CSV table of C-alpha atoms and ligand atoms in Angstrom, one decimal:
chain,number,residue,atom,x,y,z
O,1,MET,CA,-14.6,-30.6,-16.4
O,2,SER,CA,-12.9,-28.2,-13.5
O,3,GLU,CA,-10.1,-29.9,-11.0
O,4,PHE,CA,-12.8,-31.1,-8.4
O,5,ASP,CA,-15.0,-32.4,-10.7
O,6,ILE,CA,-12.0,-34.3,-12.2
O,7,ILE,CA,-11.2,-35.5,-8.3
O,8,ARG,CA,-14.9,-36.1,-7.8
O,9,GLU,CA,-15.9,-38.2,-9.9
O,10,VAL,CA,-12.8,-38.7,-11.6
O,11,PHE,CA,-10.0,-40.1,-8.5
O,12,ALA,CA,-12.8,-40.3,-5.4
O,13,PRO,CA,-13.5,-43.9,-6.1
O,14,LEU,CA,-10.7,-45.4,-6.6
O,15,GLY,CA,-9.9,-43.6,-2.3
O,16,ALA,CA,-13.7,-45.1,-1.6
O,17,SER,CA,-12.4,-49.3,-1.1
O,18,ALA,CA,-9.7,-47.9,1.2
O,19,ARG,CA,-8.7,-50.0,3.9
O,20,GLU,CA,-9.2,-50.0,7.5
O,21,ASP,CA,-5.5,-47.9,8.3
O,22,THR,CA,-7.0,-45.7,6.1
O,23,ILE,CA,-8.0,-42.9,8.5
O,24,ILE,CA,-8.9,-40.5,6.2
O,25,GLY,CA,-8.5,-39.8,2.0
O,26,ILE,CA,-9.2,-37.9,-0.6
O,27,GLY,CA,-11.6,-34.3,0.5
O,28,ASP,CA,-9.8,-33.5,3.3
O,29,ASP,CA,-6.4,-31.0,3.2
O,30,ALA,CA,-4.2,-34.9,3.4
O,31,ALA,CA,-4.8,-37.8,4.3
O,32,VAL,CA,-3.9,-39.3,7.8
O,33,LEU,CA,-2.7,-43.2,7.7
O,34,ALA,CA,-2.0,-45.8,10.7
O,35,PRO,CA,0.8,-47.8,9.9
O,36,PRO,CA,0.3,-51.8,10.7
O,37,PRO,CA,2.0,-51.5,14.7
O,38,GLY,CA,5.2,-52.1,14.6
O,39,ALA,CA,6.3,-51.7,10.9
O,40,GLU,CA,8.6,-49.9,9.5
O,41,ILE,CA,7.5,-46.5,6.6
O,42,VAL,CA,8.8,-47.8,3.0
O,43,MET,CA,8.4,-44.8,0.6
O,44,ALA,CA,9.3,-44.1,-3.3
O,45,MET,CA,7.9,-41.4,-6.1
O,46,ASP,CA,8.9,-41.6,-9.7
O,47,VAL,CA,7.2,-39.3,-12.0
O,48,LEU,CA,6.6,-40.0,-16.1
O,49,ASN,CA,6.2,-38.0,-18.3
O,50,GLU,CA,5.4,-38.0,-21.6
O,51,GLY,CA,6.7,-38.3,-24.4
O,52,ILE,CA,10.0,-38.9,-22.4
O,53,HIS,CA,8.7,-42.1,-20.2
O,54,PHE,CA,6.7,-43.7,-22.6
O,55,PRO,CA,5.4,-42.9,-25.3
O,56,VAL,CA,3.0,-39.6,-26.6
O,57,ALA,CA,0.8,-41.8,-28.4
O,58,THR,CA,0.5,-44.3,-25.4
O,59,PRO,CA,-2.7,-45.5,-24.0
O,60,ALA,CA,-4.2,-43.9,-21.7
O,61,HIS,CA,-5.3,-47.0,-19.5
O,62,ALA,CA,-2.1,-48.4,-20.3
O,63,VAL,CA,-0.6,-44.9,-18.6
O,64,GLY,CA,-2.7,-45.0,-15.8
O,65,HIS,CA,-1.1,-49.0,-15.1
O,66,LYS,CA,2.6,-48.2,-15.5
O,67,SER,CA,2.7,-44.9,-13.6
O,68,LEU,CA,1.7,-46.8,-10.5
O,69,ALA,CA,3.3,-50.4,-12.1
O,70,VAL,CA,7.5,-47.8,-11.3
O,71,ASN,CA,6.0,-46.9,-8.0
O,72,LEU,CA,5.6,-50.4,-7.1
O,73,SER,CA,8.3,-51.7,-8.4
O,74,ASP,CA,10.4,-49.9,-5.6
O,75,LEU,CA,8.6,-51.1,-2.9
O,76,ALA,CA,8.9,-54.6,-4.6
O,77,ALA,CA,13.0,-54.1,-4.6
O,78,MET,CA,12.9,-53.7,-1.2
O,79,GLY,CA,11.1,-56.2,0.4
O,80,SER,CA,8.0,-53.9,0.6
O,81,ARG,CA,4.2,-54.5,1.1
O,82,PRO,CA,2.1,-51.2,-0.7
O,83,LEU,CA,-0.1,-50.0,1.7
O,84,TRP,CA,-1.2,-46.5,0.3
O,85,PHE,CA,-0.6,-44.0,-2.9
O,86,THR,CA,-0.8,-40.1,-3.6
O,87,LEU,CA,-1.0,-39.1,-7.1
O,88,GLY,CA,0.3,-35.8,-8.7
O,89,LEU,CA,-1.0,-35.5,-11.6
O,90,SER,CA,-0.2,-32.3,-14.4
O,91,LEU,CA,-2.6,-32.2,-17.3
O,92,PRO,CA,-3.0,-30.0,-20.3
O,93,ASP,CA,-6.4,-30.3,-20.8
O,94,GLY,CA,-9.6,-31.6,-19.1
O,95,ASP,CA,-10.4,-34.9,-21.2
O,96,THR,CA,-12.8,-36.8,-20.1
O,97,ASP,CA,-12.1,-40.0,-21.4
O,98,TRP,CA,-8.5,-39.6,-21.3
O,99,LEU,CA,-8.5,-39.2,-17.2
O,100,ARG,CA,-11.5,-42.0,-16.8
O,101,ASP,CA,-8.4,-44.6,-19.2
O,102,PHE,CA,-6.4,-43.0,-17.5
O,103,ALA,CA,-7.9,-43.7,-13.8
O,104,HIS,CA,-9.0,-47.4,-14.7
O,105,GLY,CA,-5.3,-48.5,-15.8
O,106,LEU,CA,-4.0,-47.4,-12.1
O,107,GLY,CA,-7.0,-48.4,-10.1
O,108,SER,CA,-7.1,-51.6,-12.4
O,109,LEU,CA,-3.5,-52.6,-11.2
O,110,ALA,CA,-4.3,-50.4,-7.3
O,111,ALA,CA,-7.1,-53.0,-6.8
O,112,GLU,CA,-5.0,-56.1,-7.9
O,113,HIS,CA,-1.8,-54.8,-4.9
O,114,ASN,CA,-4.5,-53.8,-1.9
O,115,ILE,CA,-2.0,-49.9,-2.5
O,116,THR,CA,-5.5,-47.3,-1.5
O,117,LEU,CA,-5.2,-43.7,-2.9
O,118,VAL,CA,-5.6,-41.4,0.2
O,119,GLY,CA,-5.3,-38.0,-2.5
O,120,GLY,CA,-2.8,-36.1,-3.9
O,121,ASP,CA,-3.1,-32.7,-6.1
O,122,THR,CA,-4.2,-31.7,-10.2
O,123,THR,CA,-2.9,-28.8,-12.1
O,124,ARG,CA,-3.1,-27.5,-15.7
O,125,GLY,CA,0.6,-27.8,-17.4
O,126,THR,CA,2.2,-30.5,-19.2
O,127,ARG,CA,1.6,-33.7,-19.2
O,128,SER,CA,3.5,-35.3,-16.8
O,129,ILE,CA,2.2,-37.9,-13.9
O,130,ALA,CA,4.2,-38.2,-10.4
O,131,VAL,CA,3.2,-41.2,-7.9
O,132,ASN,CA,3.7,-41.4,-4.2
O,133,VAL,CA,4.1,-44.8,-3.2
O,134,CYS,CA,4.5,-45.7,0.2
O,135,GLY,CA,4.7,-49.4,1.8
O,136,ALA,CA,5.7,-51.9,5.8
O,137,VAL,CA,8.3,-53.6,5.8
O,138,SER,CA,8.9,-55.6,9.6
O,139,PRO,CA,12.0,-53.6,11.0
O,140,GLY,CA,15.3,-54.0,9.6
O,141,ARG,CA,13.8,-56.5,6.9
O,142,ALA,CA,14.0,-54.1,3.7
O,143,LEU,CA,16.4,-55.2,0.7
O,144,THR,CA,18.9,-53.3,-0.3
O,145,ARG,CA,21.3,-52.6,-2.9
O,146,GLY,CA,24.0,-52.5,-0.7
O,147,GLY,CA,24.1,-56.1,1.3
O,148,ALA,CA,25.7,-58.8,-1.7
O,149,SER,CA,28.7,-60.9,-1.2
O,150,ALA,CA,31.4,-62.3,-3.0
O,151,GLY,CA,30.3,-65.9,-4.0
O,152,ASP,CA,26.1,-65.1,-3.9
O,153,ILE,CA,24.6,-66.0,-6.9
O,154,VAL,CA,22.9,-63.2,-8.9
O,155,CYS,CA,19.2,-63.5,-9.9
O,156,VAL,CA,17.0,-61.9,-12.1
O,157,THR,CA,13.0,-62.7,-12.2
O,158,GLY,CA,11.9,-62.8,-15.8
O,159,PRO,CA,12.7,-61.9,-19.0
O,160,LEU,CA,14.3,-58.3,-20.8
O,161,GLY,CA,15.1,-56.4,-23.2
O,162,GLU,CA,11.6,-56.7,-24.5
O,163,ALA,CA,10.8,-53.3,-23.6
O,164,GLY,CA,13.4,-51.9,-25.3
O,165,LEU,CA,12.2,-54.2,-28.6
O,166,ALA,CA,8.7,-52.5,-28.3
O,167,LEU,CA,10.9,-49.5,-29.2
O,168,ASP,CA,13.0,-50.5,-31.7
O,169,ALA,CA,9.3,-51.8,-33.4
O,170,LEU,CA,8.3,-48.4,-33.3
O,171,ASN,CA,11.0,-47.2,-35.3
O,172,GLN,CA,11.3,-49.7,-38.1
O,173,PRO,CA,7.4,-51.4,-37.7
O,174,ALA,CA,8.5,-53.9,-41.1
O,175,SER,CA,11.1,-55.8,-38.8
O,176,TYR,CA,7.8,-57.3,-37.0
O,177,SER,CA,4.3,-59.3,-37.4
O,178,GLN,CA,1.4,-57.5,-35.9
O,179,ALA,CA,1.0,-60.0,-33.6
O,180,GLU,CA,4.8,-59.9,-32.3
O,181,ILE,CA,3.9,-55.8,-31.8
O,182,GLU,CA,1.0,-56.0,-29.6
O,183,ILE,CA,3.5,-58.7,-27.2
O,184,LEU,CA,6.0,-55.9,-27.1
O,185,ASN,CA,4.1,-53.6,-26.4
O,186,GLN,CA,2.6,-55.2,-23.7
O,187,SER,CA,6.2,-56.1,-22.4
O,188,LEU,CA,6.8,-51.3,-22.3
O,189,ASN,CA,3.5,-50.8,-21.4
O,190,TYR,CA,1.8,-53.1,-19.0
O,191,PRO,CA,5.2,-53.8,-17.1
O,192,THR,CA,4.1,-56.5,-14.5
O,193,PRO,CA,5.6,-54.8,-10.9
O,194,ARG,CA,7.3,-57.8,-8.1
O,195,VAL,CA,5.5,-56.7,-5.2
O,196,ALA,CA,5.0,-60.9,-4.4
O,197,THR,CA,8.9,-61.9,-5.2
O,198,GLY,CA,9.9,-59.1,-3.4
O,199,LEU,CA,8.0,-59.9,-0.5
O,200,ALA,CA,9.4,-63.9,-0.4
O,201,LEU,CA,13.1,-63.5,-0.6
O,202,SER,CA,12.3,-60.9,2.3
O,203,GLY,CA,15.4,-63.0,4.6
O,204,ILE,CA,16.6,-65.1,1.7
O,205,ALA,CA,18.5,-62.5,-0.4
O,206,SER,CA,21.6,-59.8,0.2
O,207,ALA,CA,20.1,-57.5,-2.1
O,208,ALA,CA,17.3,-56.1,-4.4
O,209,ILE,CA,17.0,-53.4,-7.2
O,210,ASP,CA,14.6,-53.4,-10.0
O,211,ILE,CA,15.8,-53.2,-13.0
O,212,SER,CA,14.3,-49.8,-14.4
O,213,ASP,CA,17.3,-48.2,-16.4
O,214,GLY,CA,19.5,-51.7,-17.1
O,215,LEU,CA,20.6,-54.9,-16.2
O,216,ALA,CA,24.4,-53.4,-16.8
O,217,GLN,CA,22.8,-50.2,-14.8
O,218,ASP,CA,21.3,-51.4,-12.2
O,219,LEU,CA,24.1,-54.5,-11.6
O,220,GLY,CA,26.2,-51.4,-11.5
O,221,HIS,CA,24.6,-49.7,-8.3
O,222,VAL,CA,24.7,-52.9,-6.4
O,223,ILE,CA,28.0,-54.4,-6.9
O,224,ASN,CA,28.9,-50.0,-6.8
O,225,ALA,CA,27.3,-50.5,-2.7
O,226,SER,CA,28.2,-53.8,-2.3
O,227,ARG,CA,31.9,-53.1,-2.5
O,228,VAL,CA,32.1,-56.7,-4.7
O,229,GLY,CA,31.8,-57.5,-8.8
O,230,ALA,CA,29.9,-59.7,-10.7
O,231,VAL,CA,30.3,-62.3,-13.7
O,232,ILE,CA,27.6,-62.5,-15.6
O,233,ARG,CA,26.5,-65.2,-18.5
O,234,VAL,CA,24.6,-63.7,-20.8
O,235,ALA,CA,23.6,-66.9,-22.5
O,236,ASP,CA,21.6,-67.4,-19.1
O,237,ILE,CA,19.8,-64.0,-19.1
O,238,PRO,CA,16.0,-65.4,-19.9
O,239,LEU,CA,14.4,-63.6,-23.2
O,240,GLY,CA,10.7,-63.8,-24.1
O,241,ASP,CA,9.7,-66.0,-26.9
O,242,VAL,CA,9.8,-62.7,-29.1
O,243,TYR,CA,13.6,-61.5,-28.6
O,244,ALA,CA,14.8,-65.5,-28.2
O,245,ASN,CA,14.1,-66.1,-31.9
O,246,ARG,CA,15.6,-63.0,-32.7
O,247,VAL,CA,18.8,-63.9,-30.1
O,248,ASP,CA,21.3,-64.8,-33.3
O,249,GLU,CA,21.2,-62.1,-35.4
O,250,ILE,CA,20.4,-58.9,-32.8
O,251,GLY,CA,21.7,-60.3,-29.5
O,252,TYR,CA,22.3,-58.7,-26.0
O,253,GLU,CA,23.0,-55.9,-26.7
O,254,THR,CA,19.2,-55.0,-25.7
O,255,ALA,CA,18.9,-57.0,-23.3
O,256,VAL,CA,21.8,-55.8,-20.8
O,257,THR,CA,21.7,-52.0,-21.9
O,258,PHE,CA,18.0,-51.4,-22.4
O,259,GLY,CA,15.8,-50.9,-19.5
O,260,ASP,CA,11.9,-50.4,-17.9
O,261,ASP,CA,11.1,-54.7,-17.5
O,262,TYR,CA,10.7,-54.1,-14.2
O,263,GLU,CA,12.6,-57.3,-13.4
O,264,LEU,CA,14.2,-57.1,-10.0
O,265,LEU,CA,17.6,-58.2,-10.2
O,266,VAL,CA,18.2,-60.2,-7.0
O,267,THR,CA,21.4,-61.6,-5.1
O,268,VAL,CA,21.1,-64.9,-3.2
O,269,PRO,CA,23.7,-66.5,-0.6
O,270,GLU,CA,24.4,-69.9,-2.8
O,271,SER,CA,23.5,-72.0,0.3
O,272,ARG,CA,20.1,-70.3,0.2
O,273,LEU,CA,19.4,-70.3,-3.7
O,274,ASP,CA,17.0,-73.5,-3.4
O,275,GLN,CA,15.6,-72.1,-1.0
O,276,ALA,CA,15.0,-68.6,-2.4
O,277,ILE,CA,14.1,-70.3,-5.1
O,278,SER,CA,11.0,-72.5,-3.7
O,279,ALA,CA,9.5,-69.5,-2.0
O,280,VAL,CA,9.1,-67.2,-5.3
O,281,VAL,CA,7.3,-69.9,-7.4
O,282,ALA,CA,5.7,-71.0,-4.7
O,283,THR,CA,4.4,-67.1,-5.0
O,284,SER,CA,3.7,-67.9,-9.2
O,285,GLY,CA,7.1,-66.0,-10.1
O,286,THR,CA,10.1,-67.6,-11.1
O,287,LEU,CA,14.4,-66.8,-9.9
O,288,VAL,CA,16.9,-67.0,-13.1
O,289,PRO,CA,19.9,-67.1,-11.5
O,290,ILE,CA,22.3,-65.8,-14.3
O,291,GLY,CA,25.7,-65.0,-12.8
O,292,HIS,CA,27.8,-64.7,-9.3
O,293,VAL,CA,29.4,-61.9,-7.2
O,294,THR,CA,32.9,-61.4,-6.8
O,295,ASP,CA,35.0,-60.4,-5.2
O,296,GLY,CA,35.8,-57.8,-7.6
O,297,SER,CA,34.7,-54.0,-8.6
O,298,THR,CA,33.4,-54.5,-11.4
O,299,VAL,CA,31.1,-56.0,-13.4
O,300,SER,CA,32.0,-59.0,-16.2
O,301,PHE,CA,29.6,-60.5,-19.0
O,302,VAL,CA,30.5,-63.5,-20.5
O,303,ASP,CA,29.5,-65.8,-23.5
O,304,SER,CA,29.2,-69.3,-22.7
O,305,ASN,CA,32.4,-70.2,-24.1
O,306,GLY,CA,33.9,-68.2,-20.9
O,307,ARG,CA,34.3,-65.1,-23.5
O,308,GLU,CA,34.7,-61.3,-21.8
O,309,LEU,CA,32.4,-59.3,-24.2
O,310,PRO,CA,33.4,-55.8,-23.7
O,311,VAL,CA,30.6,-53.3,-22.5
O,312,SER,CA,30.8,-49.7,-23.3
O,313,GLY,CA,30.7,-48.9,-27.4
O,314,GLY,CA,31.1,-52.7,-28.3
O,315,PHE,CA,27.8,-53.4,-28.4
O,316,ASP,CA,27.8,-55.7,-31.3
O,317,HIS,CA,29.6,-58.2,-30.2
O,318,PHE,CA,26.8,-58.8,-27.0
O,319,LYS,CA,26.0,-62.1,-30.1
O,320,SER,CA,25.5,-64.7,-28.4
O,321,ASN,CA,28.1,-67.9,-28.6
J,1,LIG,P1,-5.6,-28.3,-1.2
J,1,LIG,O1,-6.1,-26.8,-2.7
J,1,LIG,O2,-6.6,-28.1,0.1
J,1,LIG,O3,-4.1,-29.2,-1.3
J,1,LIG,P2,-7.4,-29.9,-3.3
J,1,LIG,O4,-8.2,-29.1,-4.0
J,1,LIG,O5,-5.9,-29.5,-3.9
J,1,LIG,O6,-6.8,-28.9,-2.2
J,1,LIG,O7,-7.3,-31.3,-3.3
J,1,LIG,C1,-8.3,-31.9,-2.5
J,1,LIG,C2,-8.9,-33.6,-2.3
J,1,LIG,O8,-8.6,-33.7,-3.4
J,1,LIG,C3,-8.1,-33.4,-1.2
J,1,LIG,O9,-7.6,-34.2,-0.2
J,1,LIG,C4,-6.5,-33.4,-2.7
J,1,LIG,O10,-5.4,-34.9,-2.0
J,1,LIG,C5,-7.4,-35.0,-3.0
J,1,LIG,N1,-6.4,-34.9,-4.9
J,1,LIG,C6,-6.6,-33.9,-5.0
J,1,LIG,N2,-6.3,-34.0,-6.9
J,1,LIG,C7,-6.1,-36.1,-7.0
J,1,LIG,C8,-5.4,-36.5,-7.3
J,1,LIG,N3,-4.9,-36.1,-9.2
J,1,LIG,N4,-5.7,-37.8,-7.0
J,1,LIG,C9,-6.0,-37.5,-5.5
J,1,LIG,N5,-6.7,-37.3,-4.6
J,1,LIG,C10,-6.6,-35.5,-5.2
J,2,LIG,MG1,-4.0,-29.0,-3.5
């Protein structure tokens, strides 16, 4: 297939169900778009390289889903509504089956979030997918990393650590049942961007970030940007069933340090916690308090007895009790 055939057959249909605010989509030299009146535009880009951001054996459908999902997750963390995206594709060959499956995975998630593909570029090279998303927020309403204050409650929007266990299962499959491996691969390959939750928390949460690099690291970004500290109760971190069944054995290390879960980490003023939980539950999401913001400058992780757990170097101490 030539580059033009690929664009016409595989990607143009994804832009066909264009939003009304897409004046010119795929097919011209550039897209022309009409932003919602008065809105602020939010932009983000994440690049996924084969063998680095997804295992080489990842099904094309999952690669398509994930390359948009990680970008929608960034819009979610800003409390932003998705509008449009572009797609930069570098492919080693014109493998039609791979491309169709990829486009199907990408297109399903795009349709779910009413975000339209409006352009891109297609080149030959090692497999790499760059997605650039564009969203909207009401003026001044974007959630940022910098708004947390001492006393705020730290919350997450879902279970952490199963994407990390999925990679562990790749290395030692004998430690997991086939059913467990399927659940873990689903977590790794099909992260759910918490778009509705981010929108629901806009105007309520004081700060937000999506957990792409692990709770410890991403919470670190929030406390640095907000000039505060935090205490996290590890036993309150939500876990999926596969993880929960092993937590006595493996502790919380993976849930705290591994990324790729794409849940949101948010801080909420204590007086607004009930309102935040209700707003998130109304979108069929969850919001789980796991700690609080302090007037310090570091993050500490404590066990159920209030004992501090070492975060660097001593991860095998990350046990549940
Ligand atoms: P140009 O050389 O003018 O940049 P291209 O041949 O690269 O034009 O692209 C033609 C049209 O196809 C443009 O509208 C471009 O945005 C779109 N396009 C190219 N590659 C992709 C892709 N991977 N996904 C979506 N649209 C694409
Ligand atoms: Mg081009």
